[in-house]
Amino acid sequence: MVNYCNLCYLVVIFLPLLSAFNLTEEFYLETYQILSGLGNYVLPVNNDEYFPMEETDEKTNATNWNGNFDFIIIGGGTAGGVIANRLTEENNYKVLIIEAGHPYPDPAAVLGLHPYFIFTKYNWGYNTTEQKNACLGSINDRCMCPRGKVLGGTSVINGGIYSRGSAGDFNFWEAIGNVGWGYDDVLPYFKKSEKCQIDRDLLDQDFHGFDGLQATGMAEDTPILTEAILEAFNEIGMPTLDYNGESSVGISRMQLYLDRSFRTDTAYAYLKSILDRVNLHIIYHALVTKIRFDGNTARGVEFMKDGILYFASAKKEVILSAGAINSPQLLMLSGIGPAQELRKHGIKCIKNSPNVGRNLMDHMIFPGLAYQINSSYYDNVTLEESLQLWTEGKRPLNSGAASGGEVIGFLKLSNDSYERPDCEIFVIGPPSVGGLLGTMLGYDDFYAPLLGSLDPSKTILVGVVVAHPSSRGTVKLTSNDPRDYPSIDTNFFSTSDLQTMNSCTQKALQVTSTQGFQKIGAQLIPMPIPECDDVFQQYSEDWWHCAFKVLSVTFYHHSGTTRMGKSITDSVVDSNLKVHGIEKFRVVDAGVIPELICGHTNAAVVMIAEKIADEIKREHKAPSPRSQ
Ligand SMILES: Cc1cc2nc3c(=O)[nH]c(=O)nc-3n(C[C@H](O)[C@H](O)[C@H](O)COP(=O)(O)OP(=O)(O)OC[C@H]3O[C@@H](n4cnc5c(N)ncnc54)[C@H](O)[C@@H]3O)c2cc1C
Ligand SMILES: *[C@@H]1O[C@H](CO)[C@@H](O)[C@H](O)[C@H]1NC(C)=O
Ligand SMILES: *[C@@H]1O[C@H](CO)[C@@H](O)[C@H](O)[C@H]1NC(C)=O
Ligand SMILES: *[C@@H]1O[C@H](CO)[C@@H](O)[C@H](O)[C@H]1NC(C)=O
Ligand SMILES: *[C@@H]1O[C@H](CO)[C@@H](O)[C@H](O)[C@H]1NC(C)=O
Ligand SMILES: *[C@@H]1O[C@H](CO)[C@@H](O)[C@H](O)[C@H]1NC(C)=O
Ligand SMILES: *[C@@H]1O[C@H](CO)[C@@H](O)[C@H](O)[C@H]1NC(C)=O
C-alpha cells in the first residue's frame, strides 16, 4: 500500500543545511516527527479529546470565566487569522481567538510536503457520507474531507495554489443580491492582501498587490517540461496569460502562496508577526461548543479546554470563522438553523434559519488523465537534497499541489452572461504522481494501487474540474452533543455536472495529440477501472460518466453552508456577513461563499476577511491606529 514514510530516512545529516538557512534543530526534528508518525497516527472520529474523561456538571453550563473581550473570533483559521490581524491593528480593540487546533508547526513552511499533513493531528479527519454518484472508488463509497486544525486553519495544510476566481464570479455574486461584492469592489482587497514576488513579465501588474502581508510566488520551470505543457495548451486554444489578471480564460504557470521558499498561509502571513500584540489573546486546543445569546443578541461563547468548560463574553461582536463544516454545526448547536433539524435533536430554537448547513458546494476533480513522458525528472534527489534545494527556492518541494504543480488554466465552453469559465484544468508533474499525490488521494482506496503503479518521475497528470457545479449537499448534526462530528453529504454529481465534466474532459484530452506533448513523448496511459471496463465500452460517454463517479475526488473547496444573500429565506448572513435575525454576530469563512468561484477558495476567503475587517472597523468607528 502507500509508503507513508518514503522520505523519513534522511534525518540526521541534514542539521547543518538547516542551520545555514537559519532553521533550527526543532524544525528538523518536527519535520521528522511528522513524517515518521504518519504510519501510526489514527485520525480522530469525534471531539472527545477536549472533554473530561468522566461526566461532570460543568458540561451543562460554564461557570469558569475567561474574560470580557471586544471581539471573540471562533477559529484562528484562514479567515479568522486575517480578521484578528486587522482588528488588533486598533489598540483599543481587545480580541480573543479561540482555536481548536495547535500552534503553527514550522515544517508546514515546506509546501511540497502538504499531503502528509492530512495524516497528522493538524487535520480534523472528516469523511463525507456514503455517496451515490461519486467517491465510488473509495472505501465505503466516501471521500475524505480534510480540514486544518491548527493556527492558520486549512490554509496550513492546503495545496498552496493561488487562484482568485474570475471577474464574472464576483459580478454574479453581486447580481444575485450581494451588494458590494462585484469585481470592482473585491479587487482592491485581493490586492491589499498580496505581496507579489512573481516575475513581473508574467503578470498583469495592475491586478496584483506588491506590499500586502501575504506573499505569492512561483516555482521555477521544470526544464523543457513546463514550456512544453504550456505550448500544448496554447495549441488547443488556451493562450498563456496571468489567470489572476484581466482574464482567466487561458493557461498559466501555477501561482502559489510562497515567500521565496516558505509557504504563506494565514498563520505565516498574518499572525506570526503579531503574536506579541497585547490586545490579541489566543487560546489553543479549545473547542467552542456554543454561542450564547441574550434574546437575539450574541453575548459570548462557551468552550471546552482540557475537560473544563469556560465562558468568555464579547462586548462588540462574536465572529464565527470555524469553516464551512464547523460553522454550520456550531450555529445549529447554538439554536440557529432549520427549526425541524433543531427539534429533531432537542435543541432550543433561537432563530429558525432554514439555510444553515444547506447549499454545500465543492469542486470535484477527475485525476484520471495520466500521461507517461519519455524522460524522468527529480528522481535524482533524496529528501535531504530536496530540502536543500528547497532552501534555495527550488523544486520539487517548493511547488504546491502535491509538489508537482506545473500549470493551471480555465476554459469557457458555454454561453454564460457573466463571462465565467466552465472548467479548470491543471497539470501536476513529477515527482508527485504516484508519490505524494498518491499519498494524498489514495490513502486507503482505489488510487493507491492505481497511482502507485505509475512511475512518479515520468508521469504527468492532467486534472479536470467543473468550475460551477450545480450539485448541492448538506452539513447536518448527528446529535446535540458537540463531541459528535457532523454528517457531511457532498451529494456530488447529482445533477448535470457529469455532462459538464465530460465536456471539460473531452476538451482537455485534445492535448494528447499536440506538438507540445509530442516533444516530451507524452502518451495517455489507459487507467484500468474494472467497475467501468466490465460494463461499458472504454471511452464511450457512459464509460466516462462511470469513470468520473469512481475516480473523482474533491478539491476540498467546501463552501456555501452559511451563504450570504438577501434574506433568511435564501441565505444565512447578509452582505455584511451578519447573521440574519441576530445582533452582534457574523460568520466570516468559506461558508458564506454564495456560489463557487472558478478558482481555489483560499484567496477568496482571505479577500472576504479583509473586506469585512474594514467593514467592522467602519461600523464600530475605530479611530485610525496612528491617532492613538
Ligand atoms: C487538502 C486541501 C487542499 C487545498 N488546496 C487549496 C489550494 O491549493 N488553494 C486554495 O486556494 N484552496 C485550497 N484549499 C481550500 C482552502 O484551504 C479553504 O477553502 C480555506 O482554507 C477555508 O478557510 P476557512 O477560514 O473557511 O476555514 P479554516 O481555514 O478551516 O478555519 C477554520 C478554523 O476554525 C477552527 N475551528 C473549527 N471549529 C472550531 C471550534 N468549534 N472551536 C474552535 N475552533 C474551531 C479550525 O481548527 C480552523 O483553524 C484546500 C483545502 C484542503 C483541505
Ligand atoms: C540568517 O540570519 C542572518 C543573521 O540574522 C542573516 O544575515 C542571513 O541573511 C540569514 N540567512 C538566510 C538564508 O535567511
Ligand atoms: C474516515 O474513513 C477512514 C477510512 O475508512 C476511517 O479510518 C476513519 O475512521 C473515518 N473517519 C470518520 C470520522 O468517520
Ligand atoms: C447558563 O449560565 C448562564 C449565565 O450564568 C445563564 O443565563 C443560563 O440560564 C444558564 N443555563 C443553564 C442551562 O443553566
Ligand atoms: C535534478 O533534476 C532536475 C530535473 O529533473 C534538475 O532541474 C535538478 O537540477 C537536478 N538536481 C540535482 C541536485 O542534480
Ligand atoms: C452564445 O449565444 C449567442 C446568442 O444567443 C449565440 O449567437 C452564440 O453562438 C452562442 N455562443 C456559443 C459558444 O454557444
Ligand atoms: C522524447 O520524444 C521526443 C519526440 O519523439 C524527442 O524529440 C525527444 O528527444 C525525446 N526525449 C528523450 C529524452 O528521449
PDB file of C-alpha atoms in Angstrom, residues 302-430:
ATOM      1  CA  GLU A 302     -18.726  28.564  25.752  1.00  0.00           C
ATOM      2  CA  PHE A 303     -15.668  26.475  25.075  1.00  0.00           C
ATOM      3  CA  MET A 304     -14.153  23.287  26.375  1.00  0.00           C
ATOM      4  CA  LYS A 305     -10.459  23.043  27.126  1.00  0.00           C
ATOM      5  CA  ASP A 306      -8.696  20.216  28.958  1.00  0.00           C
ATOM      6  CA  GLY A 307     -12.009  18.923  30.186  1.00  0.00           C
ATOM      7  CA  ILE A 308     -13.189  22.233  31.635  1.00  0.00           C
ATOM      8  CA  LEU A 309     -15.982  24.358  30.217  1.00  0.00           C
ATOM      9  CA  TYR A 310     -15.333  28.113  30.090  1.00  0.00           C
ATOM     10  CA  PHE A 311     -17.319  31.158  29.109  1.00  0.00           C
ATOM     11  CA  ALA A 312     -15.949  34.343  27.553  1.00  0.00           C
ATOM     12  CA  SER A 313     -18.044  37.373  26.682  1.00  0.00           C
ATOM     13  CA  ALA A 314     -17.851  39.781  23.779  1.00  0.00           C
ATOM     14  CA  LYS A 315     -18.844  43.436  24.126  1.00  0.00           C
ATOM     15  CA  LYS A 316     -18.858  44.274  20.433  1.00  0.00           C
ATOM     16  CA  GLU A 317     -19.222  41.087  18.361  1.00  0.00           C
ATOM     17  CA  VAL A 318     -18.815  37.354  18.132  1.00  0.00           C
ATOM     18  CA  ILE A 319     -17.243  36.357  14.798  1.00  0.00           C
ATOM     19  CA  LEU A 320     -17.706  32.757  13.734  1.00  0.00           C
ATOM     20  CA  SER A 321     -14.830  31.614  11.473  1.00  0.00           C
ATOM     21  CA  ALA A 322     -14.823  27.873  12.088  1.00  0.00           C
ATOM     22  CA  GLY A 323     -15.014  26.991   8.377  1.00  0.00           C
ATOM     23  CA  ALA A 324     -17.747  25.664   6.093  1.00  0.00           C
ATOM     24  CA  ILE A 325     -18.207  22.424   8.057  1.00  0.00           C
ATOM     25  CA  ASN A 326     -17.854  23.533  11.677  1.00  0.00           C
ATOM     26  CA  SER A 327     -19.593  26.906  11.450  1.00  0.00           C
ATOM     27  CA  PRO A 328     -22.996  25.484  10.477  1.00  0.00           C
ATOM     28  CA  GLN A 329     -22.508  22.766  13.103  1.00  0.00           C
ATOM     29  CA  LEU A 330     -21.906  25.388  15.804  1.00  0.00           C
ATOM     30  CA  LEU A 331     -24.812  27.535  14.637  1.00  0.00           C
ATOM     31  CA  MET A 332     -27.148  24.578  14.964  1.00  0.00           C
ATOM     32  CA  LEU A 333     -25.717  23.514  18.325  1.00  0.00           C
ATOM     33  CA  SER A 334     -26.389  27.098  19.462  1.00  0.00           C
ATOM     34  CA  GLY A 335     -30.004  27.126  18.265  1.00  0.00           C
ATOM     35  CA  ILE A 336     -29.697  28.793  14.851  1.00  0.00           C
ATOM     36  CA  GLY A 337     -30.725  26.536  12.000  1.00  0.00           C
ATOM     37  CA  PRO A 338     -33.634  24.770  10.334  1.00  0.00           C
ATOM     38  CA  ALA A 339     -36.304  24.510  13.074  1.00  0.00           C
ATOM     39  CA  GLN A 340     -37.071  20.934  12.119  1.00  0.00           C
ATOM     40  CA  GLU A 341     -33.428  19.869  12.434  1.00  0.00           C
ATOM     41  CA  LEU A 342     -33.111  21.571  15.821  1.00  0.00           C
ATOM     42  CA  ARG A 343     -36.306  19.949  17.059  1.00  0.00           C
ATOM     43  CA  LYS A 344     -35.071  16.550  15.930  1.00  0.00           C
ATOM     44  CA  HIS A 345     -32.070  16.886  18.243  1.00  0.00           C
ATOM     45  CA  GLY A 346     -33.895  18.599  21.111  1.00  0.00           C
ATOM     46  CA  ILE A 347     -32.101  21.906  20.684  1.00  0.00           C
ATOM     47  CA  LYS A 348     -33.910  25.072  21.766  1.00  0.00           C
ATOM     48  CA  CYS A 349     -34.532  27.221  18.695  1.00  0.00           C
ATOM     49  CA  ILE A 350     -33.154  30.752  18.939  1.00  0.00           C
ATOM     50  CA  LYS A 351     -33.753  31.502  15.265  1.00  0.00           C
ATOM     51  CA  ASN A 352     -35.297  29.344  12.583  1.00  0.00           C
ATOM     52  CA  SER A 353     -32.747  29.794   9.798  1.00  0.00           C
ATOM     53  CA  PRO A 354     -33.557  27.217   7.138  1.00  0.00           C
ATOM     54  CA  ASN A 355     -30.355  27.572   5.094  1.00  0.00           C
ATOM     55  CA  VAL A 356     -27.853  26.718   7.807  1.00  0.00           C
ATOM     56  CA  GLY A 357     -25.945  23.670   6.583  1.00  0.00           C
ATOM     57  CA  ARG A 358     -27.619  23.648   3.182  1.00  0.00           C
ATOM     58  CA  ASN A 359     -26.105  24.589  -0.185  1.00  0.00           C
ATOM     59  CA  LEU A 360     -22.844  22.773   0.456  1.00  0.00           C
ATOM     60  CA  MET A 361     -20.689  23.157  -2.652  1.00  0.00           C
ATOM     61  CA  ASP A 362     -17.313  21.744  -3.600  1.00  0.00           C
ATOM     62  CA  HIS A 363     -15.186  21.244  -6.673  1.00  0.00           C
ATOM     63  CA  MET A 364     -14.744  17.724  -7.986  1.00  0.00           C
ATOM     64  CA  ILE A 365     -11.508  16.796  -9.749  1.00  0.00           C
ATOM     65  CA  PHE A 366     -11.142  13.989 -12.229  1.00  0.00           C
ATOM     66  CA  PRO A 367      -7.494  12.970 -11.887  1.00  0.00           C
ATOM     67  CA  GLY A 368      -7.707  10.200 -14.459  1.00  0.00           C
ATOM     68  CA  LEU A 369      -5.782  11.624 -17.429  1.00  0.00           C
ATOM     69  CA  ALA A 370      -2.285  10.346 -16.766  1.00  0.00           C
ATOM     70  CA  TYR A 371       0.474  10.624 -19.359  1.00  0.00           C
ATOM     71  CA  GLN A 372       3.796   8.904 -19.399  1.00  0.00           C
ATOM     72  CA  ILE A 373       6.634  11.055 -20.737  1.00  0.00           C
ATOM     73  CA  ASN A 374       9.937   9.992 -22.212  1.00  0.00           C
ATOM     74  CA  SER A 375      12.348  11.470 -19.695  1.00  0.00           C
ATOM     75  CA  SER A 376      12.458  11.396 -15.919  1.00  0.00           C
ATOM     76  CA  TYR A 377      12.534  14.290 -13.530  1.00  0.00           C
ATOM     77  CA  TYR A 378      13.607  14.680  -9.910  1.00  0.00           C
ATOM     78  CA  ASP A 379      14.490  11.055  -9.460  1.00  0.00           C
ATOM     79  CA  ASN A 380      17.996  12.353  -8.788  1.00  0.00           C
ATOM     80  CA  VAL A 381      17.170  13.813  -5.387  1.00  0.00           C
ATOM     81  CA  THR A 382      16.791  12.366  -1.924  1.00  0.00           C
ATOM     82  CA  LEU A 383      14.782  14.125   0.768  1.00  0.00           C
ATOM     83  CA  GLU A 384      17.846  15.828   2.173  1.00  0.00           C
ATOM     84  CA  GLU A 385      18.755  17.100  -1.259  1.00  0.00           C
ATOM     85  CA  SER A 386      15.167  18.125  -1.842  1.00  0.00           C
ATOM     86  CA  LEU A 387      15.173  20.104   1.381  1.00  0.00           C
ATOM     87  CA  GLN A 388      18.494  21.685   0.469  1.00  0.00           C
ATOM     88  CA  LEU A 389      17.029  22.645  -2.911  1.00  0.00           C
ATOM     89  CA  TRP A 390      14.012  23.947  -1.040  1.00  0.00           C
ATOM     90  CA  THR A 391      16.179  26.319   0.980  1.00  0.00           C
ATOM     91  CA  GLU A 392      17.404  27.648  -2.354  1.00  0.00           C
ATOM     92  CA  GLY A 393      13.848  28.149  -3.556  1.00  0.00           C
ATOM     93  CA  LYS A 394      13.944  25.212  -5.954  1.00  0.00           C
ATOM     94  CA  ARG A 395      11.731  22.301  -6.932  1.00  0.00           C
ATOM     95  CA  PRO A 396      10.477  19.829  -6.101  1.00  0.00           C
ATOM     96  CA  LEU A 397       9.465  20.832  -2.559  1.00  0.00           C
ATOM     97  CA  ASN A 398       8.784  24.492  -3.216  1.00  0.00           C
ATOM     98  CA  SER A 399       5.929  23.725  -5.557  1.00  0.00           C
ATOM     99  CA  GLY A 400       2.359  23.294  -4.396  1.00  0.00           C
ATOM    100  CA  ALA A 401      -0.307  20.802  -5.403  1.00  0.00           C
ATOM    101  CA  ALA A 402       1.490  17.749  -4.059  1.00  0.00           C
ATOM    102  CA  SER A 403       4.855  19.244  -5.011  1.00  0.00           C
ATOM    103  CA  GLY A 404       4.410  18.727  -8.743  1.00  0.00           C
ATOM    104  CA  GLY A 405       2.317  21.791  -9.608  1.00  0.00           C
ATOM    105  CA  GLU A 406       3.119  22.924 -13.155  1.00  0.00           C
ATOM    106  CA  VAL A 407       0.298  24.793 -14.871  1.00  0.00           C
ATOM    107  CA  ILE A 408      -3.292  25.781 -14.334  1.00  0.00           C
ATOM    108  CA  GLY A 409      -5.894  27.141 -16.696  1.00  0.00           C
ATOM    109  CA  PHE A 410      -9.544  27.851 -17.267  1.00  0.00           C
ATOM    110  CA  LEU A 411     -11.870  27.082 -20.134  1.00  0.00           C
ATOM    111  CA  LYS A 412     -15.117  28.612 -21.243  1.00  0.00           C
ATOM    112  CA  LEU A 413     -17.303  26.216 -23.184  1.00  0.00           C
ATOM    113  CA  SER A 414     -20.813  27.558 -22.669  1.00  0.00           C
ATOM    114  CA  ASN A 415     -22.591  30.852 -23.013  1.00  0.00           C
ATOM    115  CA  ASP A 416     -22.571  32.435 -19.611  1.00  0.00           C
ATOM    116  CA  SER A 417     -23.658  36.034 -19.470  1.00  0.00           C
ATOM    117  CA  TYR A 418     -21.257  36.712 -16.593  1.00  0.00           C
ATOM    118  CA  GLU A 419     -18.299  35.525 -18.673  1.00  0.00           C
ATOM    119  CA  ARG A 420     -17.445  32.881 -16.106  1.00  0.00           C
ATOM    120  CA  PRO A 421     -15.295  29.929 -17.194  1.00  0.00           C
ATOM    121  CA  ASP A 422     -16.825  26.432 -17.004  1.00  0.00           C
ATOM    122  CA  CYS A 423     -13.819  24.246 -16.302  1.00  0.00           C
ATOM    123  CA  GLU A 424     -10.464  24.339 -14.639  1.00  0.00           C
ATOM    124  CA  ILE A 425      -7.577  22.292 -15.930  1.00  0.00           C
ATOM    125  CA  PHE A 426      -4.374  21.801 -14.021  1.00  0.00           C
ATOM    126  CA  VAL A 427      -1.291  19.761 -14.632  1.00  0.00           C
ATOM    127  CA  ILE A 428       0.756  18.087 -11.961  1.00  0.00           C
ATOM    128  CA  GLY A 429       4.142  16.800 -12.970  1.00  0.00           C
ATOM    129  CA  PRO A 430       6.952  14.776 -11.466  1.00  0.00           C
TER     130      PRO A 430
END
